[in-house]
Amino acid sequence: MAQTETHNHLQDDLFIEPEKDRLGYAPFAKHLADSICKMTVTEGFVIAVYGSWGSGKSTLLNFVVHYLKQKPDEEQPIIVPFSAWLFTGNQDITRRFFDQLHSVLTSVMYVPKGLRERIAGFAKVISEIPLPYAQAGKAVATLFNDQQKEASELKEEVENTVVQQQRRIVVAIDDIDRLPTEDIKQLFRIFKAIPNFTNVVYLLVFDKEVVNKALSDTQEKSPEAYLEKSIQVAFELPNPDKTSLRRLLFEKLDSILIGTPNDEDDLNSSQPCDETSPSAEEPELQQVADLKEADVENPSTPLAEVFEQTYWSNVYFQGIDHFITNLRDIVHLTDTLTMTYPVVKGEVNPIDFIALESLRVFYPMVYDIIRKNKNYFVGKIDSSLDALKNFHNSWLAQLQDKDKQPVKNLLKIIFPKLQAVWGKRCYDEQQELKWRSQQRVCCSEIFPIYFRLTLSEDDLSNTQIQAILASACDPKLFGKKLIELSEQIRPDSTTQVRAFLEKLEDSTLNEIPTDCIASIVQALFDVGEELLRSDDEPHTTMFDFGNEIRIHRIILRLLCRLDEAARFEVLKTSMAQGKALSIITKELENLNEQQEEYSSDIFNLEDEELISAQHLKELEEIVAKRKQAQNAECSEKASPSASDSD
């Protein structure tokens, strides 16, 4: 409901007064209003304007109504507005239509007593007429047997009322294409059943394709044929051109940013436009040109200080422009910004914020990837460039082909780190200082501000898991990722590393390349103790288990994908080099238990044993030497030095 109210507010603000026309519809609307008032109508007349979703049908209708209301009193018709979608659902739309007609008529003229009740009866009869009315034949005659006289008298009474007032009635009906199929059929029953009300003009705007689909089961040869019999004159509304859409969007962005408290002074204090301002050949940028840079020494102009015209043009034309295809796109984006910008004003770069909110609106998957994977977008490249490329190319491949390049271009601009991924450029620290002063999203400490109005999620997304697994062949980097997850606390007080380990075993282990198995095992033997320290204590129930069990099961599942000789080599290297000796020792104990008959086939091994007796003996020797070395080191640290004994 809030979303609908916001849309209505924007339409009232931008799309009703022809003086604010940015789509070129006002001249046609004026001529259409003139024709409606001057044409001779001996009986009802139906006019339709067809337009696709977001083409501006409602705007055109608003303009026509505006011009009708500007007519002199002797010419001005009675206007009956009917937004069809407001009356859908449990309410009978036919009854609501006649209620609306009655309500408007009674507000401007005398209506005989009891007419409202009789209109309700007439509405009931009309609502039961099958489609198409023109071919209903005997069905209609039968339907009217008991009520024919009453309905006929009622129609005559309404007709006389309309004729007596000698004013044209214009019924303006919007949003037909937003109705359920049955409600669309109900409305067309009205148009077919009462077209001969003298001096009544219906003006309908709708998406023809949607209505055709709803009328596809009529008795006519085709929905088009049915519409031709129902509608006397129809017009096709073209989609707005890009230049008009840009101008409209820029004006609305201007009002959102400058209309925000503390930002109005930014415009007032800005300098006159210089030679770098948009030229006459770029009218679509003219509305934003008013957001000029102010005197940087004036601390009261934060918006003007961080707004750069050239940067905005790059961000817009390289990315955002791709997603602005119709009026609804503008409404959707500006609705979102109207709500989200005030809570971050003065703390973010407005251009970066508009770019990210555009992704939130038009490509939420990409928005979530950015929000959940900060280190892949901001900061220095402190890990393998190949792993970074694998991550970004992985999620980019999931996008539709038509969207890949615009999204890629946009992110390369607002996140310079990605220029090293999808290009060859790098940035220096001096540039980073400038971006920080401009409150850019690519600065690590400013990044979280951009996502204030975002609910945190408990679960790890598949994209996040794939991003972590992209580093699986680098044991140090993979281990680092596991530690980072162990430090992230979920709303239920557990750690993200627990969720990751469980998801890894549940569904992802088989997708890991075989040549990465050794790296993962080594990483677990390196950081396993740190993962145990972050384990959720105490366990919620006696049946719950800790990360030690999770690590063990993952190692076993991975080793089962190798032959026995390869398993031994992986364990030999990892146990000899791993830092988590307690995890290594425990795993050796588990391997000994695997020799027992009851557990030998736990993972459906083709071999009778996970590790042969000979190989197990060698592993025991490796671990024994490591424990001896550790004990000796501990003893040396514990014993007093020679100087202390003196």
XYZ file of C-alpha atoms in Angstrom:
646
model
C 0.000 0.000 0.000
C 2.796 2.413 0.836
C 4.372 1.711 -2.518
C 1.132 2.550 -4.321
C 0.678 5.760 -2.393
C 4.199 6.824 -3.257
C 3.551 6.183 -6.919
C 0.386 8.222 -6.804
C 2.249 11.079 -5.156
C 4.870 11.098 -7.854
C 2.289 10.978 -10.599
C 0.405 13.874 -9.022
C 3.628 15.818 -8.779
C 5.129 15.100 -12.194
C 2.608 13.684 -14.628
C -0.667 15.587 -14.339
C 0.039 19.177 -15.336
C 0.805 19.512 -19.072
C 3.170 22.388 -18.263
C 5.519 19.721 -16.893
C 5.219 17.559 -19.990
C 8.559 15.981 -20.882
C 7.175 13.300 -23.189
C 5.539 15.368 -25.932
C 2.047 14.140 -25.015
C 0.482 17.495 -24.123
C -0.365 18.676 -27.697
C -2.090 15.380 -28.556
C -3.945 15.427 -25.222
C -5.209 18.955 -25.899
C -6.481 18.071 -29.369
C -8.123 14.908 -28.043
C -9.877 16.911 -25.295
C -11.107 19.400 -27.919
C -12.477 16.581 -30.084
C -14.281 14.958 -27.155
C -16.075 18.224 -26.393
C -16.938 19.175 -29.984
C -17.832 15.814 -31.538
C -21.497 14.895 -32.096
C -22.410 11.853 -30.036
C -25.893 10.470 -30.677
C -25.154 7.471 -28.520
C -22.287 6.212 -26.395
C -18.782 6.460 -27.869
C -15.700 4.467 -26.782
C -12.158 5.794 -27.355
C -9.090 3.720 -26.457
C -5.409 4.582 -26.169
C -3.136 1.554 -26.335
C 0.279 1.672 -24.723
C 2.799 -0.776 -23.335
C 3.798 -1.031 -19.694
C 5.478 2.196 -18.588
C 4.767 4.092 -21.809
C 2.948 6.925 -20.039
C -0.705 5.980 -20.566
C -1.756 7.411 -17.206
C 0.149 10.604 -17.931
C -1.702 11.076 -21.203
C -5.051 10.428 -19.513
C -4.195 12.947 -16.793
C -3.369 15.564 -19.438
C -6.676 14.988 -21.270
C -8.633 15.340 -18.021
C -6.669 18.499 -17.210
C -7.618 20.094 -20.532
C -11.257 19.038 -20.164
C -11.393 20.796 -16.813
C -10.037 23.975 -18.416
C -12.983 24.249 -20.807
C -15.541 27.051 -20.337
C -18.508 26.134 -18.153
C -20.851 25.738 -21.119
C -18.442 23.262 -22.776
C -16.970 21.507 -19.776
C -18.152 17.898 -19.509
C -18.906 15.944 -16.381
C -15.827 13.832 -15.754
C -16.225 10.444 -14.106
C -12.757 9.134 -13.174
C -12.529 5.397 -12.627
C -9.230 3.798 -11.605
C -10.257 0.228 -12.193
C -7.631 -1.483 -10.060
C -8.801 0.327 -6.905
C -12.077 -1.602 -7.018
C -10.839 -5.077 -7.820
C -10.807 -8.036 -5.452
C -13.826 -8.798 -3.286
C -15.842 -5.824 -4.565
C -18.008 -6.317 -7.663
C -16.389 -4.046 -10.210
C -19.611 -3.511 -12.168
C -21.456 -2.301 -9.095
C -18.530 -0.078 -8.191
C -18.584 1.403 -11.667
C -22.236 2.382 -11.393
C -21.693 3.607 -7.841
C -18.950 5.890 -9.120
C -21.171 7.089 -11.967
C -24.008 7.797 -9.535
C -21.705 9.533 -7.060
C -20.345 11.949 -9.662
C -23.772 12.673 -11.154
C -25.321 13.443 -7.774
C -22.491 15.862 -7.001
C -23.203 18.008 -10.075
C -26.926 17.568 -10.774
C -30.281 16.409 -9.388
C -30.841 12.655 -9.491
C -34.311 11.218 -8.728
C -34.787 9.632 -5.342
C -34.099 5.896 -5.290
C -32.020 5.980 -8.449
C -28.967 4.679 -6.578
C -30.797 1.480 -5.581
C -32.141 0.970 -9.093
C -28.694 1.475 -10.575
C -27.481 -1.300 -8.285
C -30.154 -3.593 -9.698
C -29.189 -2.688 -13.240
C -25.532 -3.359 -12.405
C -26.440 -6.864 -11.249
C -28.154 -7.637 -14.544
C -25.240 -6.286 -16.584
C -22.644 -8.208 -14.578
C -24.336 -11.513 -15.476
C -24.472 -10.935 -19.249
C -22.076 -13.370 -20.986
C -19.420 -12.144 -23.394
C -19.748 -11.060 -26.107
C -23.045 -9.258 -25.481
C -23.678 -8.757 -29.201
C -23.914 -12.522 -29.708
C -25.560 -13.475 -26.437
C -28.947 -13.907 -28.180
C -31.291 -16.178 -26.304
C -29.140 -16.151 -23.178
C -29.640 -12.416 -22.787
C -33.358 -12.645 -23.612
C -33.823 -15.334 -20.975
C -31.829 -13.363 -18.456
C -34.046 -10.343 -18.951
C -37.370 -12.245 -18.836
C -38.084 -11.376 -15.221
C -36.240 -8.096 -15.069
C -36.536 -6.791 -18.616
C -39.211 -4.261 -17.845
C -37.463 -3.003 -14.722
C -34.086 -2.804 -16.442
C -35.608 -1.061 -19.441
C -37.364 1.466 -17.226
C -34.179 2.013 -15.242
C -32.143 2.588 -18.382
C -34.761 5.047 -19.625
C -34.701 6.857 -16.290
C -30.908 7.142 -16.349
C -31.061 8.151 -20.008
C -33.581 10.919 -19.278
C -31.461 12.159 -16.404
C -28.404 12.371 -18.637
C -30.303 14.094 -21.454
C -31.922 16.609 -19.133
C -28.634 17.956 -17.871
C -27.394 18.463 -21.482
C -23.763 18.048 -20.486
C -21.467 15.474 -21.941
C -20.256 12.767 -19.581
C -16.678 11.583 -20.020
C -15.854 8.347 -18.209
C -12.050 8.155 -17.922
C -10.946 4.619 -17.099
C -7.325 3.828 -16.219
C -5.420 0.698 -15.181
C -7.679 -1.813 -16.950
C -4.588 -3.890 -17.735
C -3.803 -4.205 -14.028
C -7.041 -6.055 -13.335
C -7.548 -9.811 -13.021
C -8.976 -11.455 -16.127
C -12.535 -11.722 -14.808
C -12.656 -8.029 -13.856
C -11.459 -7.033 -17.330
C -14.309 -9.061 -18.811
C -16.774 -7.410 -16.434
C -15.768 -3.942 -17.603
C -16.205 -4.867 -21.247
C -19.665 -6.191 -20.453
C -20.487 -2.638 -19.371
C -19.151 -1.163 -22.607
C -21.121 -3.656 -24.696
C -24.352 -3.426 -22.721
C -24.758 0.354 -22.396
C -22.953 1.972 -25.335
C -26.116 3.793 -26.359
C -26.351 6.078 -23.340
C -26.702 9.416 -25.097
C -23.888 11.926 -24.640
C -21.537 9.507 -22.856
C -17.906 9.113 -23.987
C -15.649 6.422 -22.568
C -11.914 7.132 -22.648
C -9.927 3.979 -21.925
C -6.163 3.555 -21.609
C -4.630 0.084 -21.385
C -2.036 -2.342 -22.657
C -3.702 -3.979 -25.637
C -1.676 -7.185 -25.366
C -2.754 -7.746 -21.743
C -6.437 -7.117 -22.469
C -6.346 -9.308 -25.580
C -5.058 -12.152 -23.461
C -7.865 -11.650 -20.938
C -10.489 -11.677 -23.705
C -9.004 -14.645 -25.558
C -11.841 -17.018 -24.590
C -14.648 -14.842 -25.978
C -16.890 -16.178 -28.723
C -15.394 -13.854 -31.304
C -12.845 -15.155 -33.784
C -10.149 -13.185 -31.985
C -9.782 -10.683 -29.119
C -8.851 -8.048 -31.705
C -12.197 -8.520 -33.414
C -13.984 -8.174 -30.093
C -12.144 -4.931 -29.301
C -13.012 -3.551 -32.739
C -16.716 -4.085 -31.995
C -16.409 -2.516 -28.556
C -14.221 0.487 -29.417
C -15.023 3.116 -32.038
C -11.621 4.864 -32.211
C -8.212 3.663 -30.978
C -4.765 5.270 -30.835
C -1.354 3.657 -30.342
C 0.881 5.427 -27.824
C 4.596 5.168 -28.679
C 7.192 4.565 -25.985
C 8.910 7.774 -24.816
C 12.272 8.436 -26.436
C 15.485 8.283 -24.418
C 16.073 12.029 -24.389
C 12.652 12.689 -22.858
C 13.128 9.979 -20.249
C 16.533 11.322 -19.279
C 15.265 14.848 -18.876
C 12.401 13.662 -16.689
C 14.679 11.477 -14.565
C 17.269 14.219 -14.093
C 14.648 16.722 -12.970
C 13.360 14.260 -10.388
C 16.881 13.413 -9.178
C 17.565 17.103 -8.893
C 14.489 17.607 -6.701
C 15.338 14.604 -4.506
C 18.936 15.614 -3.817
C 18.436 19.358 -3.570
C 15.071 19.026 -1.880
C 16.625 17.068 0.960
C 17.113 19.194 4.111
C 20.574 20.795 4.313
C 21.112 20.283 0.608
C 19.131 23.255 -0.731
C 21.942 25.621 0.233
C 24.361 23.549 -1.834
C 22.765 24.758 -5.034
C 22.460 28.366 -3.878
C 26.150 28.608 -3.051
C 27.429 26.978 -6.249
C 29.451 28.805 -8.859
C 28.172 29.859 -12.313
C 28.385 27.250 -15.035
C 31.765 27.163 -16.768
C 33.002 25.833 -20.091
C 32.940 22.256 -18.844
C 29.171 22.303 -18.432
C 27.023 20.247 -20.840
C 26.702 21.723 -24.290
C 23.508 22.356 -26.208
C 24.164 19.065 -27.983
C 23.597 17.219 -24.682
C 20.196 18.475 -23.437
C 19.694 15.355 -21.355
C 22.467 16.484 -19.004
C 21.270 20.055 -18.630
C 19.057 19.345 -15.641
C 21.954 17.983 -13.646
C 24.283 20.806 -14.665
C 22.727 22.957 -11.963
C 24.512 20.770 -9.400
C 27.794 22.568 -9.978
C 30.853 22.419 -7.786
C 30.874 25.086 -5.106
C 33.802 26.822 -3.497
C 35.608 23.949 -1.768
C 36.545 26.268 1.073
C 32.902 26.659 2.001
C 32.106 23.825 4.453
C 28.364 24.434 4.167
C 28.131 22.966 0.658
C 28.825 19.223 0.983
C 26.647 18.167 -1.941
C 28.248 20.544 -4.417
C 31.721 19.585 -3.245
C 31.296 15.875 -3.951
C 29.304 16.184 -7.180
C 31.443 16.082 -10.323
C 29.676 16.523 -13.646
C 32.143 14.428 -15.666
C 32.026 11.583 -13.153
C 28.214 11.646 -13.201
C 28.071 11.514 -16.995
C 30.377 8.475 -17.001
C 28.390 6.658 -14.328
C 25.071 7.435 -15.976
C 25.840 6.698 -19.619
C 28.099 3.699 -18.908
C 25.596 1.959 -16.643
C 22.410 3.531 -15.278
C 21.063 4.645 -18.666
C 20.800 1.009 -19.754
C 18.102 0.353 -17.137
C 15.929 3.451 -17.757
C 13.579 2.292 -20.515
C 10.174 3.701 -19.525
C 8.314 5.896 -17.046
C 7.832 3.112 -14.535
C 11.590 2.676 -14.299
C 11.898 6.345 -13.379
C 9.112 6.115 -10.813
C 10.577 2.963 -9.264
C 14.074 4.408 -8.949
C 13.020 7.822 -7.695
C 10.585 6.259 -5.218
C 13.472 4.311 -3.748
C 15.812 7.308 -3.621
C 13.134 9.477 -2.032
C 13.143 7.088 0.909
C 16.784 5.996 1.106
C 18.799 9.153 0.384
C 17.722 11.297 3.376
C 19.221 8.869 5.911
C 22.681 9.055 4.309
C 22.726 12.653 3.025
C 26.014 14.362 3.670
C 27.751 11.043 4.351
C 27.887 9.492 0.876
C 28.742 10.507 -2.641
C 25.351 11.124 -4.305
C 26.514 9.743 -7.654
C 27.753 6.469 -6.162
C 24.583 6.234 -4.091
C 22.336 6.658 -7.143
C 24.394 4.008 -8.952
C 24.032 1.478 -6.132
C 20.333 2.189 -5.639
C 19.856 1.663 -9.377
C 21.342 -1.806 -8.947
C 19.114 -2.397 -5.912
C 16.052 -1.572 -8.041
C 16.957 -3.117 -11.407
C 19.474 -5.858 -10.514
C 19.116 -6.794 -6.822
C 21.299 -9.878 -7.284
C 24.305 -7.693 -8.126
C 23.458 -5.304 -5.288
C 23.494 -8.208 -2.804
C 26.776 -9.535 -4.149
C 28.385 -6.141 -3.531
C 26.852 -5.770 -0.081
C 27.895 -9.223 1.105
C 31.394 -9.283 -0.387
C 32.958 -5.976 0.592
C 36.576 -7.149 0.351
C 36.132 -8.149 -3.276
C 35.124 -4.612 -4.238
C 37.040 -2.222 -1.977
C 40.546 -2.026 -0.532
C 43.844 -3.142 -1.924
C 44.401 -6.405 -3.745
C 45.975 -8.319 -0.867
C 45.453 -11.794 -2.262
C 45.692 -13.683 -5.520
C 44.537 -11.638 -8.511
C 43.427 -14.896 -10.153
C 41.124 -15.653 -7.217
C 39.673 -12.142 -7.476
C 39.073 -12.592 -11.200
C 37.481 -16.009 -10.650
C 35.040 -14.550 -8.145
C 33.911 -11.643 -10.305
C 33.745 -13.607 -13.533
C 31.700 -16.269 -11.754
C 28.827 -13.983 -10.730
C 29.052 -11.939 -13.939
C 28.403 -15.115 -15.943
C 25.013 -15.455 -14.204
C 23.720 -12.171 -15.675
C 21.721 -11.890 -18.879
C 23.960 -11.207 -21.855
C 22.378 -7.816 -22.551
C 23.146 -6.647 -19.006
C 26.713 -7.902 -18.566
C 28.586 -5.032 -20.197
C 26.569 -2.168 -18.612
C 26.901 -3.710 -15.136
C 30.581 -4.380 -15.710
C 31.191 -0.817 -16.912
C 29.302 0.700 -14.003
C 31.163 -1.278 -11.367
C 34.563 -0.554 -12.909
C 33.823 3.157 -12.472
C 32.529 3.179 -8.906
C 34.897 0.422 -7.699
C 38.381 1.153 -9.163
C 39.667 -2.121 -7.699
C 37.819 -3.905 -10.506
C 39.872 -2.135 -13.151
C 42.628 -4.591 -12.260
C 40.168 -7.462 -12.772
C 38.591 -6.361 -16.050
C 41.370 -4.085 -17.245
C 45.021 -3.192 -16.652
C 44.810 0.010 -14.645
C 45.671 0.390 -10.963
C 45.301 3.314 -8.580
C 47.686 4.869 -6.067
C 47.220 6.057 -2.501
C 46.876 9.689 -3.562
C 43.754 8.832 -5.548
C 42.364 6.959 -2.565
C 42.709 10.070 -0.403
C 40.727 12.056 -2.960
C 37.992 9.421 -3.076
C 37.747 9.469 0.702
C 37.205 13.229 0.663
C 34.486 12.680 -1.953
C 32.816 10.035 0.234
C 33.065 7.403 -2.496
C 31.753 3.902 -1.905
C 35.132 2.432 -2.880
C 36.552 3.590 0.488
C 36.460 0.795 3.033
C 35.315 2.887 6.010
C 32.554 4.608 4.007
C 31.272 1.464 2.251
C 28.892 0.334 5.088
C 27.073 3.697 5.121
C 25.681 2.973 1.661
C 23.842 -0.087 2.957
C 22.146 1.299 6.057
C 18.662 0.465 4.820
C 19.418 -3.187 4.202
C 18.311 -6.039 6.432
C 21.042 -8.451 7.463
C 20.550 -12.053 6.450
C 21.353 -15.116 8.523
C 22.161 -17.417 5.672
C 25.169 -17.540 3.374
C 24.129 -17.140 -0.231
C 25.337 -19.479 -2.956
C 27.237 -16.549 -4.429
C 29.109 -16.014 -1.155
C 29.963 -19.695 -0.924
C 31.221 -19.751 -4.499
C 33.290 -16.649 -3.776
C 35.019 -18.397 -0.865
C 35.551 -21.575 -2.857
C 37.192 -19.526 -5.618
C 40.239 -19.409 -3.323
C 40.147 -23.130 -2.485
C 43.333 -23.937 -4.417
C 45.338 -21.444 -2.330
C 45.642 -22.928 1.211
C 46.731 -19.661 2.847
C 43.987 -17.599 1.240
C 41.332 -20.246 1.887
C 42.405 -20.509 5.511
C 42.184 -16.728 5.818
C 38.620 -16.823 4.501
C 37.678 -19.447 7.087
C 39.067 -17.311 9.902
C 37.108 -14.303 8.644
C 33.940 -16.399 8.728
C 34.736 -17.540 12.270
C 34.729 -13.892 13.374
C 31.315 -13.160 11.847
C 28.464 -13.682 14.294
C 25.011 -14.486 12.964
C 21.797 -13.144 14.563
C 21.301 -16.532 16.250
C 24.725 -16.097 17.977
C 26.396 -18.845 15.953
C 29.290 -18.165 13.588
C 29.258 -18.007 9.818
C 32.042 -20.581 9.641
C 29.682 -23.149 11.147
C 27.120 -22.373 8.445
C 29.787 -22.546 5.752
C 31.180 -25.911 6.886
C 27.707 -27.420 7.043
C 26.723 -26.089 3.614
C 30.039 -27.331 2.256
C 29.285 -30.880 3.306
C 25.601 -30.705 2.375
C 25.865 -29.708 -1.245
C 29.140 -28.262 -2.480
C 31.970 -30.741 -1.845
C 31.459 -32.645 -5.070
C 31.832 -29.410 -7.060
C 35.341 -28.747 -5.734
C 38.030 -29.562 -8.323
C 40.121 -32.586 -7.421
C 43.345 -30.593 -7.612
C 42.065 -28.311 -4.819
C 41.458 -31.095 -2.298
C 45.014 -31.043 -0.965
C 44.837 -27.258 -0.458
C 41.580 -27.462 1.505
C 42.862 -30.229 3.761
C 46.068 -28.296 4.371
C 44.077 -25.139 5.202
C 41.948 -27.042 7.715
C 45.073 -28.489 9.332
C 46.512 -24.968 9.499
C 43.588 -22.972 10.971
C 41.512 -25.751 12.530
C 42.377 -24.759 16.100
C 41.227 -21.194 15.467
C 37.965 -22.535 14.108
C 37.526 -24.588 17.282
C 38.118 -21.516 19.459
C 35.285 -19.747 17.647
C 33.012 -22.764 18.026
C 29.585 -22.106 19.498
C 29.803 -22.855 23.213
C 27.918 -24.252 24.888
C 26.212 -26.404 22.275
C 22.503 -25.823 22.265
C 21.588 -29.470 22.923
C 23.338 -32.684 23.839
C 22.830 -33.817 20.255
C 24.576 -30.826 18.732
C 28.169 -31.195 17.591
C 31.049 -28.788 17.090
C 33.357 -27.699 14.305
C 35.768 -30.537 15.099
C 33.192 -33.047 13.834
C 32.388 -30.857 10.836
C 36.060 -30.560 9.870
C 36.536 -34.324 10.230
C 33.601 -35.173 7.998
C 34.670 -32.690 5.305
C 38.203 -34.090 5.236
C 36.883 -37.639 4.933
C 34.433 -36.706 2.181
C 37.210 -35.020 0.194
C 39.686 -37.864 0.671
C 37.103 -40.371 -0.510
C 37.245 -38.766 -3.952
C 40.922 -39.786 -4.301
C 42.549 -43.165 -4.589
C 44.408 -44.521 -1.593
C 47.865 -43.448 -2.770
C 46.703 -39.853 -3.363
C 44.961 -39.781 0.022
C 48.174 -40.754 1.715
C 50.195 -38.056 -0.057
C 47.677 -35.372 0.885
C 47.660 -36.444 4.539
C 51.422 -36.891 4.663
C 52.123 -33.373 3.440
C 49.350 -31.715 5.445
C 50.206 -33.470 8.706
C 53.886 -32.671 8.321
C 53.294 -28.967 7.665
C 49.994 -28.098 9.358
C 49.998 -25.749 12.343
C 46.936 -27.157 14.139
C 48.601 -30.126 15.819
C 45.580 -30.909 18.006
C 43.395 -31.225 14.885
C 46.061 -33.352 13.183
C 46.295 -35.630 16.232
C 42.540 -36.023 16.424
C 42.368 -36.837 12.718
C 45.001 -39.524 13.172
C 42.858 -41.056 15.923
C 39.905 -40.991 13.537
C 41.952 -42.763 10.884
C 42.751 -45.505 13.388
C 39.058 -45.855 14.129
C 38.410 -46.184 10.405
C 40.262 -49.467 10.565
C 37.453 -50.836 12.721
C 34.909 -52.946 10.898
C 31.886 -50.894 11.971
C 33.121 -47.719 10.300
C 35.129 -48.929 7.301
C 32.280 -48.407 4.829
C 30.922 -45.139 6.269
C 31.432 -43.261 2.984
C 30.925 -46.223 0.646
C 34.590 -46.620 -0.146
C 35.492 -49.118 -2.797
C 38.656 -49.819 -0.808
C 38.274 -51.700 2.422
C 40.266 -49.053 4.262
C 40.651 -45.303 3.862
C 44.396 -45.599 4.487
C 46.417 -48.808 4.328
C 48.008 -50.111 7.500
C 51.483 -49.298 6.201
C 50.587 -45.729 5.278
C 48.815 -45.259 8.590
C 51.968 -46.319 10.402
C 53.985 -43.698 8.491
C 51.485 -40.994 9.410
C 51.682 -42.032 13.056
C 55.456 -41.627 12.953
C 55.142 -38.126 11.413
C 52.679 -36.996 14.083
C 54.722 -38.609 16.885
C 57.854 -36.668 15.827
C 55.882 -33.437 15.679
C 54.487 -33.989 19.167
C 57.938 -34.745 20.518
C 59.266 -31.571 18.976
C 56.392 -29.601 20.440
C 56.939 -31.072 23.918
C 60.640 -30.296 23.743
C 59.907 -26.722 22.735
C 57.431 -26.329 25.588
C 59.959 -27.760 28.077
C 62.631 -25.384 26.864
C 60.335 -22.404 27.314
C 59.279 -23.586 30.751
C 62.814 -24.288 32.105
C 64.656 -21.340 33.764
C 67.556 -19.848 31.832
C 71.149 -20.080 32.993
C 71.118 -16.465 34.049
C 68.012 -17.044 36.155
C 69.637 -19.995 37.973
C 72.639 -17.881 38.877
